[in-house]
Amino acid sequence: MDKNLARRGFLVSGAVVGAGALVSACTSNAPAAAPSSAAPQVASAGTDNDKPGDKVVIGFSAPAADHGWIAAITKNAQEAAKQYPDVEFKPVEPTNDINQQISAVESLIQAGVDVLVILPNDGEQLNQVARKTMDAGIPVVNLDRVFPDKLSYRTWIGGDNYGMGVAAGHHIGKTLKDKGVTNPVILEIQGIATLPLTQDRSKGFADALKTYGFSVTAQQDAKFTVESGTQVASNLLQAHKKIDAIWNHDDDQGIGVLAAIKEAGREEFFMVGGAGSANAMRDIQADSGVLKATVTYSPTMASSAIKLARLIAQGKGMSDLLEQQVPQSITLTSETVTKDNATEYLPLGFES
């Protein structure tokens, strides 16, 4: 068998792995014993594919960890790789420079890694080097920020931005309906308004609210930073003397949002966060402030990307599926974390 064809998914042999163990971690459907931000442990009741197989060298590239979620991506990938004695994890220096990331990926091609897991700084700008990787016979597992050319990756795994908005919209809509609130003042604090991911989140939010007869009263972006979160929240609080609910897209910037709310002494509304940080979940557990829920966009997807890369390189599939190959695309579910289930999700949270 041609090894390159096998690992790219055209020819597959061998046993198949438990999709439940692999995918449930990245969809945040099950609790994990791992510490916060760490990858969930391989299930002890796993299939034969959890046993050591052919040695696999997994190259890894991601942006610099200047954000809690990005930091957790790299940490989860590292921890997942450590779980397998047949995996050699070969990361390159994280960077936010497009040209440097391109050079780093080219170095992994030259090193002859068996498979590449990459979270690109920009999918479009990294598309060519990803295609070069695939053309070299090295399958690419595209993590979250998608390459526009499907010939540039073997498998994509990432979060559901539209689904985040839907989850937040349903939680806010139902809560307000249950309280008998009519014509509510609902505020939305975005990340970076020009990004497609932000636009998807906002559309999902608006679509879900519409099913309850509600709409967003005011919307402003906070650039995914604590500082901007504080400033934007302060402005919105001053502009609206009465608020019923707020959705903040990002728990990292949410630290600033909550600081502004505390400073203003406002507590007549409730807030839903986004991404699922451990900080937010602890606040939700404590139930001592306005933050009552967060919707996940879990960095555990990096753990699953490593698991998928190992399967692809070893020519294996997923046992809960009838097909003999790892799927070409996996979109994760956005879960809603509240006081009732925060304990279950906390081990999968990341530190802001």
PDB file of N, CA, C and O in Angstrom, residues 30 38 42 47 57 92 129 135 157 213 218 243-244 253 277 292 318 340:
ATOM      1  N   ALA A  30     -19.045  15.704  27.493  1.00  0.00           N
ATOM      2  CA  ALA A  30     -18.755  14.856  28.633  1.00  0.00           C
ATOM      3  C   ALA A  30     -17.730  15.495  29.535  1.00  0.00           C
ATOM      4  O   ALA A  30     -16.856  16.212  29.086  1.00  0.00           O
ATOM      5  N   ALA A  38      -6.558  21.683  30.028  1.00  0.00           N
ATOM      6  CA  ALA A  38      -5.800  20.542  29.529  1.00  0.00           C
ATOM      7  C   ALA A  38      -6.702  19.661  28.683  1.00  0.00           C
ATOM      8  O   ALA A  38      -7.917  19.680  28.802  1.00  0.00           O
ATOM      9  N   VAL A  42      -7.523  10.156  27.346  1.00  0.00           N
ATOM     10  CA  VAL A  42      -8.021   9.084  26.495  1.00  0.00           C
ATOM     11  C   VAL A  42      -8.839   8.132  27.354  1.00  0.00           C
ATOM     12  O   VAL A  42      -8.417   7.741  28.440  1.00  0.00           O
ATOM     13  N   THR A  47     -11.032   1.802  22.087  1.00  0.00           N
ATOM     14  CA  THR A  47     -10.897   0.680  21.178  1.00  0.00           C
ATOM     15  C   THR A  47      -9.427   0.344  20.976  1.00  0.00           C
ATOM     16  O   THR A  47      -8.542   0.973  21.550  1.00  0.00           O
ATOM     17  N   VAL A  57       4.719  11.191  13.201  1.00  0.00           N
ATOM     18  CA  VAL A  57       5.274  12.509  13.513  1.00  0.00           C
ATOM     19  C   VAL A  57       4.237  13.552  13.108  1.00  0.00           C
ATOM     20  O   VAL A  57       3.910  13.692  11.930  1.00  0.00           O
ATOM     21  N   VAL A  92       6.167  24.044  15.764  1.00  0.00           N
ATOM     22  CA  VAL A  92       7.041  25.138  15.357  1.00  0.00           C
ATOM     23  C   VAL A  92       6.701  26.351  16.215  1.00  0.00           C
ATOM     24  O   VAL A  92       5.670  26.383  16.884  1.00  0.00           O
ATOM     25  N   VAL A 129       0.456  27.510   1.120  1.00  0.00           N
ATOM     26  CA  VAL A 129       1.434  26.631   1.758  1.00  0.00           C
ATOM     27  C   VAL A 129       0.757  25.355   2.272  1.00  0.00           C
ATOM     28  O   VAL A 129       1.378  24.278   2.316  1.00  0.00           O
ATOM     29  N   ASP A 135       0.238  18.556  -1.391  1.00  0.00           N
ATOM     30  CA  ASP A 135       0.860  18.083  -2.628  1.00  0.00           C
ATOM     31  C   ASP A 135       2.137  17.306  -2.354  1.00  0.00           C
ATOM     32  O   ASP A 135       2.563  16.477  -3.173  1.00  0.00           O
ATOM     33  N   ILE A 157     -11.610  20.604  11.279  1.00  0.00           N
ATOM     34  CA  ILE A 157     -12.375  20.507  12.525  1.00  0.00           C
ATOM     35  C   ILE A 157     -12.398  21.883  13.172  1.00  0.00           C
ATOM     36  O   ILE A 157     -11.367  22.560  13.252  1.00  0.00           O
ATOM     37  N   GLY A 213     -39.723  36.697  19.088  1.00  0.00           N
ATOM     38  CA  GLY A 213     -40.267  38.012  18.828  1.00  0.00           C
ATOM     39  C   GLY A 213     -39.393  39.137  19.334  1.00  0.00           C
ATOM     40  O   GLY A 213     -39.845  40.277  19.468  1.00  0.00           O
ATOM     41  N   ALA A 218     -29.030  47.234  20.766  1.00  0.00           N
ATOM     42  CA  ALA A 218     -27.793  47.933  20.420  1.00  0.00           C
ATOM     43  C   ALA A 218     -26.656  46.918  20.347  1.00  0.00           C
ATOM     44  O   ALA A 218     -26.628  45.934  21.085  1.00  0.00           O
ATOM     45  N   ILE A 243     -31.531  47.809  31.194  1.00  0.00           N
ATOM     46  CA  ILE A 243     -31.125  46.729  30.300  1.00  0.00           C
ATOM     47  C   ILE A 243     -31.741  45.435  30.825  1.00  0.00           C
ATOM     48  O   ILE A 243     -31.822  45.216  32.041  1.00  0.00           O
ATOM     49  N   ASP A 244     -32.150  44.569  29.908  1.00  0.00           N
ATOM     50  CA  ASP A 244     -32.705  43.279  30.322  1.00  0.00           C
ATOM     51  C   ASP A 244     -31.701  42.134  30.162  1.00  0.00           C
ATOM     52  O   ASP A 244     -31.683  41.203  30.982  1.00  0.00           O
ATOM     53  N   GLN A 253     -12.563  39.009  26.644  1.00  0.00           N
ATOM     54  CA  GLN A 253     -12.947  40.426  26.721  1.00  0.00           C
ATOM     55  C   GLN A 253     -14.010  40.631  27.792  1.00  0.00           C
ATOM     56  O   GLN A 253     -14.196  41.732  28.313  1.00  0.00           O
ATOM     57  N   SER A 277     -14.758  30.114  29.020  1.00  0.00           N
ATOM     58  CA  SER A 277     -13.540  30.158  29.841  1.00  0.00           C
ATOM     59  C   SER A 277     -13.826  29.605  31.229  1.00  0.00           C
ATOM     60  O   SER A 277     -14.965  29.641  31.715  1.00  0.00           O
ATOM     61  N   LYS A 292     -24.708  34.695  34.003  1.00  0.00           N
ATOM     62  CA  LYS A 292     -25.520  33.525  34.328  1.00  0.00           C
ATOM     63  C   LYS A 292     -25.265  32.341  33.399  1.00  0.00           C
ATOM     64  O   LYS A 292     -25.700  31.224  33.705  1.00  0.00           O
ATOM     65  N   MET A 318     -13.022   5.750  12.249  1.00  0.00           N
ATOM     66  CA  MET A 318     -13.718   5.976  13.518  1.00  0.00           C
ATOM     67  C   MET A 318     -14.809   4.926  13.689  1.00  0.00           C
ATOM     68  O   MET A 318     -15.714   4.823  12.866  1.00  0.00           O
ATOM     69  N   ASP A 340     -26.352  25.046  36.628  1.00  0.00           N
ATOM     70  CA  ASP A 340     -26.757  23.657  36.794  1.00  0.00           C
ATOM     71  C   ASP A 340     -25.748  22.657  36.247  1.00  0.00           C
ATOM     72  O   ASP A 340     -25.667  21.523  36.726  1.00  0.00           O
TER      73      ASP A 340
END
